Amino acid sequence: MKKSERLNQMLRFIHQQQHFTLQDLMQEFQISKRTALRDIASLEELGAPIYAEYGRYGGYRLLNHMQLPPISFSSQEIYALYFAMQALRSFSNLPFQVSFHSIHEKFISELSESQRQEIERMQNRISFRHTEQIKDSAHLDILLMAAVKNSVLKIEYQKAHQKSTRHIQPISIYSMKGYWYCQAYDISKKAYRVFRCDHITSAELTDIHPLEDLNEMDMQNAHSLWKPSEQAVQFKCAINQTGIEQFQQEHYPSMKLIYETESTFIVGWYEPNEVDFIVKYLSGFGKSIKIIEPIILKERLRQYYRDLLDHI
């Protein structure tokens, strides 16, 4: 990192921290003590109101708030932002109805002519393979804000030919393989559920008091709410390295990898009404898995393959 870029970032760092030590700067910017001292002197020359505090708990403090310079990006940062932005191209729906094209045009218009030319040359050398969004989801913004603000929603949920009214407390939304999903707590069923967002035909805020213990829940902790019923069926499959890589790309909260001696297994559970789903999921692994238990699941998978052969 160039010194000018480091000083710019350091200004923002100390403005946010207000009180800091040399060790803080050394750790944050991976610099030596001597370099940190020189940088502080350079910031003072630029007019930063830095005050040194001596003693056991000493360090440095900003005497008052200062106006920060405009954010500037290096060429490498601009290229990284541009290519990260390409992920938006796959989605016809995004929270708050932000479109890729409007962001793209604004971003490009702020670049210098040389930077635009460099990006054009890069585009001819790199290809983005996206999973296109399959179904539109009209309520992403209210689902996301309900998760952020810890609110309960009343939704109409259309699945196949069945329509139901649900009261849910959204936890997060995510996109996978062309669909948007909402992780939520179903208030009436008192259980964790995942809803396909394109199946939600309406969503509105309610005055229902939310569950307090979901306030700080993140996606990883949310999986702990997904619990099997008394009728749930446990399963176990041996899996090879190819299958492990595929599992890491796509799996569900009701399953996980375990390692025993020199073998690896997928273990998990499914509800009786989910057997067709789990069979179709496991069939995608081909020869990379072998069902250990239950026997009935192995038979259902064999029948699935026989049915496929009948359609060839």
PDB file of N, CA and C in Angstrom, residues 171-172 183 217-225 253:
ATOM      1  N   ILE A 171     -35.538 -13.967   9.660  1.00  0.00           N
ATOM      2  CA  ILE A 171     -34.194 -13.926  10.242  1.00  0.00           C
ATOM      3  C   ILE A 171     -33.182 -13.461   9.201  1.00  0.00           C
ATOM      4  N   SER A 172     -33.337 -13.946   7.976  1.00  0.00           N
ATOM      5  CA  SER A 172     -32.408 -13.543   6.909  1.00  0.00           C
ATOM      6  C   SER A 172     -32.997 -13.946   5.571  1.00  0.00           C
ATOM      7  N   GLN A 183     -35.215 -17.265   5.569  1.00  0.00           N
ATOM      8  CA  GLN A 183     -35.159 -18.030   6.809  1.00  0.00           C
ATOM      9  C   GLN A 183     -35.985 -17.275   7.848  1.00  0.00           C
ATOM     10  N   MET A 217     -29.750 -13.125  16.349  1.00  0.00           N
ATOM     11  CA  MET A 217     -29.457 -14.406  15.710  1.00  0.00           C
ATOM     12  C   MET A 217     -28.921 -14.195  14.300  1.00  0.00           C
ATOM     13  N   ASP A 218     -27.818 -14.883  13.984  1.00  0.00           N
ATOM     14  CA  ASP A 218     -27.280 -14.830  12.633  1.00  0.00           C
ATOM     15  C   ASP A 218     -27.668 -16.108  11.893  1.00  0.00           C
ATOM     16  N   MET A 219     -27.281 -16.211  10.633  1.00  0.00           N
ATOM     17  CA  MET A 219     -27.697 -17.348   9.825  1.00  0.00           C
ATOM     18  C   MET A 219     -27.176 -18.661  10.397  1.00  0.00           C
ATOM     19  N   GLN A 220     -25.953 -18.659  10.934  1.00  0.00           N
ATOM     20  CA  GLN A 220     -25.394 -19.896  11.466  1.00  0.00           C
ATOM     21  C   GLN A 220     -26.180 -20.367  12.682  1.00  0.00           C
ATOM     22  N   ASN A 221     -26.477 -19.435  13.610  1.00  0.00           N
ATOM     23  CA  ASN A 221     -27.223 -19.793  14.804  1.00  0.00           C
ATOM     24  C   ASN A 221     -28.676 -20.118  14.481  1.00  0.00           C
ATOM     25  N   ALA A 222     -29.193 -19.517  13.398  1.00  0.00           N
ATOM     26  CA  ALA A 222     -30.586 -19.773  13.030  1.00  0.00           C
ATOM     27  C   ALA A 222     -30.820 -21.246  12.738  1.00  0.00           C
ATOM     28  N   HIS A 223     -29.793 -21.940  12.270  1.00  0.00           N
ATOM     29  CA  HIS A 223     -29.945 -23.350  11.944  1.00  0.00           C
ATOM     30  C   HIS A 223     -30.281 -24.185  13.176  1.00  0.00           C
ATOM     31  N   SER A 224     -29.954 -23.698  14.371  1.00  0.00           N
ATOM     32  CA  SER A 224     -30.257 -24.448  15.587  1.00  0.00           C
ATOM     33  C   SER A 224     -31.759 -24.536  15.832  1.00  0.00           C
ATOM     34  N   LEU A 225     -32.546 -23.653  15.180  1.00  0.00           N
ATOM     35  CA  LEU A 225     -33.992 -23.698  15.327  1.00  0.00           C
ATOM     36  C   LEU A 225     -34.622 -24.809  14.486  1.00  0.00           C
ATOM     37  N   PRO A 253     -29.677 -27.300   6.476  1.00  0.00           N
ATOM     38  CA  PRO A 253     -29.416 -27.304   7.920  1.00  0.00           C
ATOM     39  C   PRO A 253     -29.696 -28.634   8.610  1.00  0.00           C
TER      40      PRO A 253
END
